[in-house]
PDB file of C-alpha atoms in Angstrom:
ATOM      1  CA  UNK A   1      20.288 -45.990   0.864  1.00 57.00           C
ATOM      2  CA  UNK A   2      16.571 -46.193   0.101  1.00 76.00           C
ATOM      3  CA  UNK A   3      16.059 -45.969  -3.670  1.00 84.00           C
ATOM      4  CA  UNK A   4      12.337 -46.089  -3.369  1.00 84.00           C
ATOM      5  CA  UNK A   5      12.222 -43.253  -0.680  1.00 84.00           C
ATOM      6  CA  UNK A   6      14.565 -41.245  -3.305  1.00 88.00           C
ATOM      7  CA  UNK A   7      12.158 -41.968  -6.728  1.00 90.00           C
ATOM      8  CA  UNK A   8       9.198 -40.991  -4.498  1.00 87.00           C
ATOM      9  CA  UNK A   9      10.853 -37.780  -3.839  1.00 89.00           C
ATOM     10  CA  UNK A  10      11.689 -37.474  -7.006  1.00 94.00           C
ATOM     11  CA  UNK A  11       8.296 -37.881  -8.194  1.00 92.00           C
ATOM     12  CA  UNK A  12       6.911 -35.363  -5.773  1.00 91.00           C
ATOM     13  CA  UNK A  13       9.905 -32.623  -6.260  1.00 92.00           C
ATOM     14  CA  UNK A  14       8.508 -33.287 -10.289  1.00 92.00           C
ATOM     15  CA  UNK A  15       5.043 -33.103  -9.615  1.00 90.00           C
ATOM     16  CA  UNK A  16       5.488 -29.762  -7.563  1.00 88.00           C
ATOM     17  CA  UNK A  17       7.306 -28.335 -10.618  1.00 90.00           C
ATOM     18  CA  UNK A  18       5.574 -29.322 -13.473  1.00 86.00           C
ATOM     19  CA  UNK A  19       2.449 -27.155 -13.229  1.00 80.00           C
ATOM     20  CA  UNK A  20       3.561 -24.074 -15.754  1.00 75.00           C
ATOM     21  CA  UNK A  21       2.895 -20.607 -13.457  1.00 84.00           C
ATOM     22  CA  UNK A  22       4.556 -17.436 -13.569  1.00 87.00           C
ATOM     23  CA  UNK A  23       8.124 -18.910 -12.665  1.00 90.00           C
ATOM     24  CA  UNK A  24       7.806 -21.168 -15.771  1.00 90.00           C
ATOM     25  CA  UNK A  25       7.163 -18.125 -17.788  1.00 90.00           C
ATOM     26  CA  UNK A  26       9.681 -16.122 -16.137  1.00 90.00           C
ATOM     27  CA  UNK A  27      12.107 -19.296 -16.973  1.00 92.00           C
ATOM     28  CA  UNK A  28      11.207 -19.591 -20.579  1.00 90.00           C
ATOM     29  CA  UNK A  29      11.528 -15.753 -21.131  1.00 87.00           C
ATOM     30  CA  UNK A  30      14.816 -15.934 -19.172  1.00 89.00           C
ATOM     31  CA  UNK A  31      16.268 -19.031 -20.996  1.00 91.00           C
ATOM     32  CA  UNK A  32      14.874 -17.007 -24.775  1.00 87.00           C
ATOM     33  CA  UNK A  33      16.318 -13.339 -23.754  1.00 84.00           C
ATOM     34  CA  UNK A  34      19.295 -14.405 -21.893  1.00 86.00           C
ATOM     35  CA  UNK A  35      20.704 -18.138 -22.681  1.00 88.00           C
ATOM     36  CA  UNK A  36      20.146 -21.377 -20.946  1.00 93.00           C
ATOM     37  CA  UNK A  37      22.579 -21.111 -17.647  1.00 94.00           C
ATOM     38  CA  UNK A  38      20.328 -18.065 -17.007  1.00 93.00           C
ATOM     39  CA  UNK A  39      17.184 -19.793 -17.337  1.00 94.00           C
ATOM     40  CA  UNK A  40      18.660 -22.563 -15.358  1.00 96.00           C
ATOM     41  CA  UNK A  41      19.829 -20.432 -12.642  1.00 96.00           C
ATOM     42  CA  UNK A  42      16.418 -18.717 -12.661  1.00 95.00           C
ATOM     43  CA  UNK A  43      15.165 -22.624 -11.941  1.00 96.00           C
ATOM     44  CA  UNK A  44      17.788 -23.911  -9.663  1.00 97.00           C
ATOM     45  CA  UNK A  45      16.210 -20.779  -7.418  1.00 96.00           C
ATOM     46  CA  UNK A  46      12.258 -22.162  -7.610  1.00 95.00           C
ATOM     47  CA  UNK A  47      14.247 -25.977  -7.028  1.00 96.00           C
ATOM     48  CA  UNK A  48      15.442 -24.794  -3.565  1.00 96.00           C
ATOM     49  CA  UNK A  49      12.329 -22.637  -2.379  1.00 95.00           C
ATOM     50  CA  UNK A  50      10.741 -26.155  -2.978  1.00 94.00           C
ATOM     51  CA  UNK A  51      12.971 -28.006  -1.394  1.00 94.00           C
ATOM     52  CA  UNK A  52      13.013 -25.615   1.465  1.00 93.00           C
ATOM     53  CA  UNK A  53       9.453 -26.148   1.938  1.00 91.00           C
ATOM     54  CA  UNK A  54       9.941 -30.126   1.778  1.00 91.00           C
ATOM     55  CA  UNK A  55      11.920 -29.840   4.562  1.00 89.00           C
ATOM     56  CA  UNK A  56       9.884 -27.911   6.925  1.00 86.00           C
ATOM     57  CA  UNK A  57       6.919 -30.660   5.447  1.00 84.00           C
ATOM     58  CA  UNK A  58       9.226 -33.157   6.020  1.00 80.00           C
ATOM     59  CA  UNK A  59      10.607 -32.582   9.550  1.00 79.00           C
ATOM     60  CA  UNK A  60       7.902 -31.337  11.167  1.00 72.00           C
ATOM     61  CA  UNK A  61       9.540 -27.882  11.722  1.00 62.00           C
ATOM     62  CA  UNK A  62       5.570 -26.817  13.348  1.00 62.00           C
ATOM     63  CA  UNK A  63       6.483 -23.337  14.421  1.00 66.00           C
ATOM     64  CA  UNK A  64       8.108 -22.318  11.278  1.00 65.00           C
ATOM     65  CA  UNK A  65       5.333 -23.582   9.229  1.00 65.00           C
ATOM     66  CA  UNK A  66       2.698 -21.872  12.118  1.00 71.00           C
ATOM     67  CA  UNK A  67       4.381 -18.265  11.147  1.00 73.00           C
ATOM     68  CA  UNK A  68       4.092 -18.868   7.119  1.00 70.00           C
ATOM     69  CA  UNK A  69       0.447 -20.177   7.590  1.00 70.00           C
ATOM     70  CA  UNK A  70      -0.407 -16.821  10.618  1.00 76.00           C
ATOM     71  CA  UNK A  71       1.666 -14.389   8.082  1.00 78.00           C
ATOM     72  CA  UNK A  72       0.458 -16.114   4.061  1.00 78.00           C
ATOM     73  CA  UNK A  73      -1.383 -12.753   3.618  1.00 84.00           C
ATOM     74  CA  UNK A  74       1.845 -10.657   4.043  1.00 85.00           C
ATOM     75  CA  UNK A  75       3.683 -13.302   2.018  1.00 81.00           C
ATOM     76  CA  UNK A  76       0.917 -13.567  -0.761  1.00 83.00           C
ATOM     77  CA  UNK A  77       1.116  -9.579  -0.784  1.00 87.00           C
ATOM     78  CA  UNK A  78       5.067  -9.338  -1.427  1.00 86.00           C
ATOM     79  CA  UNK A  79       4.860 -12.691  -4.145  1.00 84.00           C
ATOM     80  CA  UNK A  80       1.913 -10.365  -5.596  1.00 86.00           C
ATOM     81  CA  UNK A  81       4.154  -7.193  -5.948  1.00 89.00           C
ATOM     82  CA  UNK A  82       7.123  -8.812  -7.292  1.00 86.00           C
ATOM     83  CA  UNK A  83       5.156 -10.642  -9.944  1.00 86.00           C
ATOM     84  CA  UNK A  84       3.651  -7.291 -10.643  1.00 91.00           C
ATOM     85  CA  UNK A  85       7.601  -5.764 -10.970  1.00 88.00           C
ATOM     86  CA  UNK A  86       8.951  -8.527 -12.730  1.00 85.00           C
ATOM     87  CA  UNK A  87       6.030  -8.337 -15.146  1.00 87.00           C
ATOM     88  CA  UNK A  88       6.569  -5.290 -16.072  1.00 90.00           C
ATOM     89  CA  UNK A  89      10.611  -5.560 -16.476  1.00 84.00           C
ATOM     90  CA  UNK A  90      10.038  -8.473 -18.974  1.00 81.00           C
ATOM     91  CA  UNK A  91       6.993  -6.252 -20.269  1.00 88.00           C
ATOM     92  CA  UNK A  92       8.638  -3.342 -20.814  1.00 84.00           C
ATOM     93  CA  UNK A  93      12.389  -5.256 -22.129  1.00 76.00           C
ATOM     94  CA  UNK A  94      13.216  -3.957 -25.491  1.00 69.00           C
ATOM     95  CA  UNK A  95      14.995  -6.973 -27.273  1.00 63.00           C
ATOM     96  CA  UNK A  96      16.290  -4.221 -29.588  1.00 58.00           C
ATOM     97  CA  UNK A  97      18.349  -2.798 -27.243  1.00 59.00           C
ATOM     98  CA  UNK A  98      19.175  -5.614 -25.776  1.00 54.00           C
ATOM     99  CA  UNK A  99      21.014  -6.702 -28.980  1.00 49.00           C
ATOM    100  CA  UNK A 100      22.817  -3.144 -29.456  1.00 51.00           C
ATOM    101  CA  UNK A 101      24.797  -4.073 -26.349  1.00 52.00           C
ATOM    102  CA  UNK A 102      27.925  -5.907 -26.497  1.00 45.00           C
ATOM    103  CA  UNK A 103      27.065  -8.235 -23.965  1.00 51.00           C
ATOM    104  CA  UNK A 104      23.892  -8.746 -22.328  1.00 53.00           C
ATOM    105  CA  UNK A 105      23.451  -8.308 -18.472  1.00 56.00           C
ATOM    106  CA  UNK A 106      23.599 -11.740 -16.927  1.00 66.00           C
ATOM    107  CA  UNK A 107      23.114 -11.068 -13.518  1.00 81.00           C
ATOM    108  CA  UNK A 108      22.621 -15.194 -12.481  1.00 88.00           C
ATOM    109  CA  UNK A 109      23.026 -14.558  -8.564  1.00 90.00           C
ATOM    110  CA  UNK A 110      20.182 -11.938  -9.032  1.00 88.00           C
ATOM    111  CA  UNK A 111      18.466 -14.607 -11.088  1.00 90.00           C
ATOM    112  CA  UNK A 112      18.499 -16.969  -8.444  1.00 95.00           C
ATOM    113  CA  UNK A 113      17.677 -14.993  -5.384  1.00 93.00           C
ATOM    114  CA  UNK A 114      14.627 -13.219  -7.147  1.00 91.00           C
ATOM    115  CA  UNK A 115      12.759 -16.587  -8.374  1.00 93.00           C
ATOM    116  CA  UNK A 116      13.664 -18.009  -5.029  1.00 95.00           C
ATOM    117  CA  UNK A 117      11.955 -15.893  -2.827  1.00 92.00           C
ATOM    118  CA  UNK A 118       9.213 -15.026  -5.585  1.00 90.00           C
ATOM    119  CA  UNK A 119       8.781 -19.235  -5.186  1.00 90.00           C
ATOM    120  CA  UNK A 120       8.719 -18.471  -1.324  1.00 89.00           C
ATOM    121  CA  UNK A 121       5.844 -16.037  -1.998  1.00 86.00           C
ATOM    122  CA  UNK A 122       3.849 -18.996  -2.127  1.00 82.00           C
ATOM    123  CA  UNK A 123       2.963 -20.594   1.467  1.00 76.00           C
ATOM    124  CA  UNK A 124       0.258 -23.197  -0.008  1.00 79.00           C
ATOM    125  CA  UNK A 125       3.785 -25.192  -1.318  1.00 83.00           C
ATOM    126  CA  UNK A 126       4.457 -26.333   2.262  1.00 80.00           C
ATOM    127  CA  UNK A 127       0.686 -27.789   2.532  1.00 79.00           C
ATOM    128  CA  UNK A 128       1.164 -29.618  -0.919  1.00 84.00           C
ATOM    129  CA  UNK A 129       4.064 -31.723   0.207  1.00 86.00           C
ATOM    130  CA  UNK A 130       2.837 -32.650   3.784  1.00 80.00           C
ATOM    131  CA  UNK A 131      -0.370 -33.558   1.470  1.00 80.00           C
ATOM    132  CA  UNK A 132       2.022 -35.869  -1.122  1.00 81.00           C
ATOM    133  CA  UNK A 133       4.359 -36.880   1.830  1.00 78.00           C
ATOM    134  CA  UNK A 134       1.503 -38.299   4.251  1.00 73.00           C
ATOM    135  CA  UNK A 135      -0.525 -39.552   0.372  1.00 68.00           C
ATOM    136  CA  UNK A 136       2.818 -41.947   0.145  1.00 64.00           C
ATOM    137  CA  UNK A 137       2.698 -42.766   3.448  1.00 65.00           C
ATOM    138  CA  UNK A 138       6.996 -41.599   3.682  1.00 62.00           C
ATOM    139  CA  UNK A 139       6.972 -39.778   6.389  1.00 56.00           C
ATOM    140  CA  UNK A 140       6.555 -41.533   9.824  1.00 54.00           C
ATOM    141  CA  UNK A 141       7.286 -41.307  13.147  1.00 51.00           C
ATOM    142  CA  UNK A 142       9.954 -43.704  13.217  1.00 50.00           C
ATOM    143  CA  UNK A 143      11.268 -42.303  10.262  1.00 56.00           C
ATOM    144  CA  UNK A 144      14.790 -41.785  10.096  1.00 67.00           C
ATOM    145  CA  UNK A 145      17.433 -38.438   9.829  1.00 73.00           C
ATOM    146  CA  UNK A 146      19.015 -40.406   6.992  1.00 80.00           C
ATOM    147  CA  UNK A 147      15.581 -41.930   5.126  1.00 81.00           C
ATOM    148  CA  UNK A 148      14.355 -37.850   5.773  1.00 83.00           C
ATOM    149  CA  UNK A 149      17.643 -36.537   4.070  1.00 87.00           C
ATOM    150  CA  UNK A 150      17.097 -38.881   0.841  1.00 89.00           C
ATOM    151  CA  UNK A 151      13.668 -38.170   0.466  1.00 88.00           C
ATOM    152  CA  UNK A 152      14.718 -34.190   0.260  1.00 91.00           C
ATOM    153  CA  UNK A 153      17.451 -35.387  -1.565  1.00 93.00           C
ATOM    154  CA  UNK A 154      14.946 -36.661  -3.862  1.00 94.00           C
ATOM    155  CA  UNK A 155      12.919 -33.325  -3.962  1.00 94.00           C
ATOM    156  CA  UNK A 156      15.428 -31.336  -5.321  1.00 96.00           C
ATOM    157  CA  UNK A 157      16.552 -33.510  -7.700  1.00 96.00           C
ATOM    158  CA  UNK A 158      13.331 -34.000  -9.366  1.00 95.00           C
ATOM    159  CA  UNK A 159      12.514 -29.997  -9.328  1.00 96.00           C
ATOM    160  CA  UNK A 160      15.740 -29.702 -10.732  1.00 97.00           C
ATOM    161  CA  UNK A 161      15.294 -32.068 -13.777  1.00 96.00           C
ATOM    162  CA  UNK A 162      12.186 -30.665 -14.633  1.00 95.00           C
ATOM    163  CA  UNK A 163      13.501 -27.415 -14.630  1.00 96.00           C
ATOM    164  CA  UNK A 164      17.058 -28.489 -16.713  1.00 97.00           C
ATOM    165  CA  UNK A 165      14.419 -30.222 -18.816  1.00 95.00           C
ATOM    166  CA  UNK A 166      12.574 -27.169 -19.536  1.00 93.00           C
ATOM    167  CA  UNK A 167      14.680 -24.689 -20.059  1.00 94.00           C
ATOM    168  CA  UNK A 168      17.002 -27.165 -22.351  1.00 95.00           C
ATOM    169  CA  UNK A 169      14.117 -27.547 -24.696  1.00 92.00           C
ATOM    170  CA  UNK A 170      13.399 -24.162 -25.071  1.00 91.00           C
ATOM    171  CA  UNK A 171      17.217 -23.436 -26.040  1.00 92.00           C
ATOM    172  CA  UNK A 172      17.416 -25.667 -28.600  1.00 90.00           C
ATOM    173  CA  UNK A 173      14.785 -23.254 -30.233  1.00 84.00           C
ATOM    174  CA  UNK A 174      16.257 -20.220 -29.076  1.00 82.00           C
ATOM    175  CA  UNK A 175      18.280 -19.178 -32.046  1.00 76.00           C
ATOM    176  CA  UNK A 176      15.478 -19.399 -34.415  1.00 76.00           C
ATOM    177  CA  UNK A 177      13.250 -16.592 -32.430  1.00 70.00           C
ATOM    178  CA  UNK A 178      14.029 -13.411 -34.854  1.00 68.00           C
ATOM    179  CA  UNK A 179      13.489 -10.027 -33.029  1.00 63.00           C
ATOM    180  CA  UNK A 180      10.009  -9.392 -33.475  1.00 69.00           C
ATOM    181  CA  UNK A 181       8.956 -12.445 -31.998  1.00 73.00           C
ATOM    182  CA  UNK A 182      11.489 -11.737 -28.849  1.00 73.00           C
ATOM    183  CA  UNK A 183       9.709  -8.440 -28.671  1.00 78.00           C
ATOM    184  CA  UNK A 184       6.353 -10.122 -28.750  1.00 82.00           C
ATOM    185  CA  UNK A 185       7.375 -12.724 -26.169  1.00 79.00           C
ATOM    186  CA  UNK A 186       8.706 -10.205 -23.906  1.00 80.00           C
ATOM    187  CA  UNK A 187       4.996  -8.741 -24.048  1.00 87.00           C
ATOM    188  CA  UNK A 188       3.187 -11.622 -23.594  1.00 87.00           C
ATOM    189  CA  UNK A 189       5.307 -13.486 -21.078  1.00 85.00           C
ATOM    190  CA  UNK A 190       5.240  -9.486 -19.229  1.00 87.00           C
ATOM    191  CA  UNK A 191       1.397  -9.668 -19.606  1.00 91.00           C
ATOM    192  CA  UNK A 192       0.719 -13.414 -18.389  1.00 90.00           C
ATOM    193  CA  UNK A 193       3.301 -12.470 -15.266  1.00 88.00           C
ATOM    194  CA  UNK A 194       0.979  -9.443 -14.954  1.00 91.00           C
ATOM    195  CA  UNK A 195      -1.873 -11.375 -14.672  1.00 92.00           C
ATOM    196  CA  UNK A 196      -0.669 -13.745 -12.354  1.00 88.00           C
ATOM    197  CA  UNK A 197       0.378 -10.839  -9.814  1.00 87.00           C
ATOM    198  CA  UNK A 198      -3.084  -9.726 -10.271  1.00 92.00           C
ATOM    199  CA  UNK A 199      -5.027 -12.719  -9.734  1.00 89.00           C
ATOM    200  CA  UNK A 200      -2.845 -13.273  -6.235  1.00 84.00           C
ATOM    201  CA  UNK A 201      -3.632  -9.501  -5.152  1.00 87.00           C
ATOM    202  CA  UNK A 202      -7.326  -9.866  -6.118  1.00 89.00           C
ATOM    203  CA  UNK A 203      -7.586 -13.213  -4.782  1.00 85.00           C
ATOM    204  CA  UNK A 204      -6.631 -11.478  -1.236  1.00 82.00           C
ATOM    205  CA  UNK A 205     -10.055  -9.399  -1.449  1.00 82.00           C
ATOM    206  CA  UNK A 206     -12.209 -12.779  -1.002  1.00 77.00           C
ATOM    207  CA  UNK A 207      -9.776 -14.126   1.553  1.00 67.00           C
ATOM    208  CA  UNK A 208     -11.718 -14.850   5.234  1.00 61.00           C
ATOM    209  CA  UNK A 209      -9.322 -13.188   7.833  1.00 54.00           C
TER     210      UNK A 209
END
């Protein structure tokens, strides 16, 4: 076992997380409305699109990673729409309601799936780790199945921690957001996710085809 090759994938699994989008909203709002496992679950989903995307980096998989780069303007299209639809669930989410129910929907495969693909949506996350792969000089030729396993190994681990991380810190404040301020979350964390579903769908207008 290669420790360093795992802490560099680490590192880069971290680094590809990190940066707080529209699944780090949609985490946060998840973790605030409907507890940490969903949260987590909403995270675990975004850790495996990543690491899916490591892999194809990682092992070279070219004709897989020819279709995402011919077909990124159908992809950026869907990730558009279903930022646009999940915007507007959390928009549109009356905390209120929410709380009149006995038990709040926790749908955690539906979690999962949904951030996964919506993490999918993305194509440019495939370029970013060949980029941070070939910028630590890991992957090589003579590089091994095993050394390639640990360094996805790595991946997901670090996407994961930052992700356990997150939502973990925003539970401990959880129980002291009263319901106005869920039902002002739930509109802002709706409107940034709006934005961001925007900004991809406008984006596409100045694209070169």
């Amino acid at each position: 076992m290669h420790l360093l090759i795992i802490l560099n994938g680490f590192i880069i699994g971290l680094s590809a997380s990190i940066p707080l989008g529209p699944i780090g909203i949609i985490c946060i709002q998840k973790t605030i409305n409907k507890g940490h496992i969903s949260g987590l679950v909403a995270g675990a989903g975004a850790a495996f699109a990543d690491t899916f995307y490591a892999i194809l980096a990682g092992f070279g998989v070219t004709f897989i990673t020819n279709f995402i780069e011919e077909q990124q303007i159908l992809i950026r299209i869907l990730g558009g729409l279903i930022l646009l639809f999940l915007g507007y669930r959390i928009f549109s989410t009356n905390p209120a309601i929410q709380m009149r129910k006995k038990h709040i929907s926790k749908n955690f495969l539906g979690d999962f799936i949904s951030i996964f693909f919506l993490t999918l949506s993305n194509p440019m996350t495939i370029f970013f780790f060949g980029a941070a792969f070939a910028g630590f000089g890991i992957v090589k030729e003579q590089s091994g199945f095993s050394e390639l396993l640990q360094l996805i190994g790595g991946v997901l681990a670090g996407s994961f921690a930052w992700w356990f991380t997150l939502t973990t810190l925003v539970n401990l404040f959880r129980k002291k957001f009263r319901l106005k301020r869920l039902w002002w979350i739930n509109k802002i964390a709706g409107s940034i996710v709006i934005l961001f579903g925007l900004s991809v769908m406008i984006s596409l207008l100045f694209y070169r085809f």
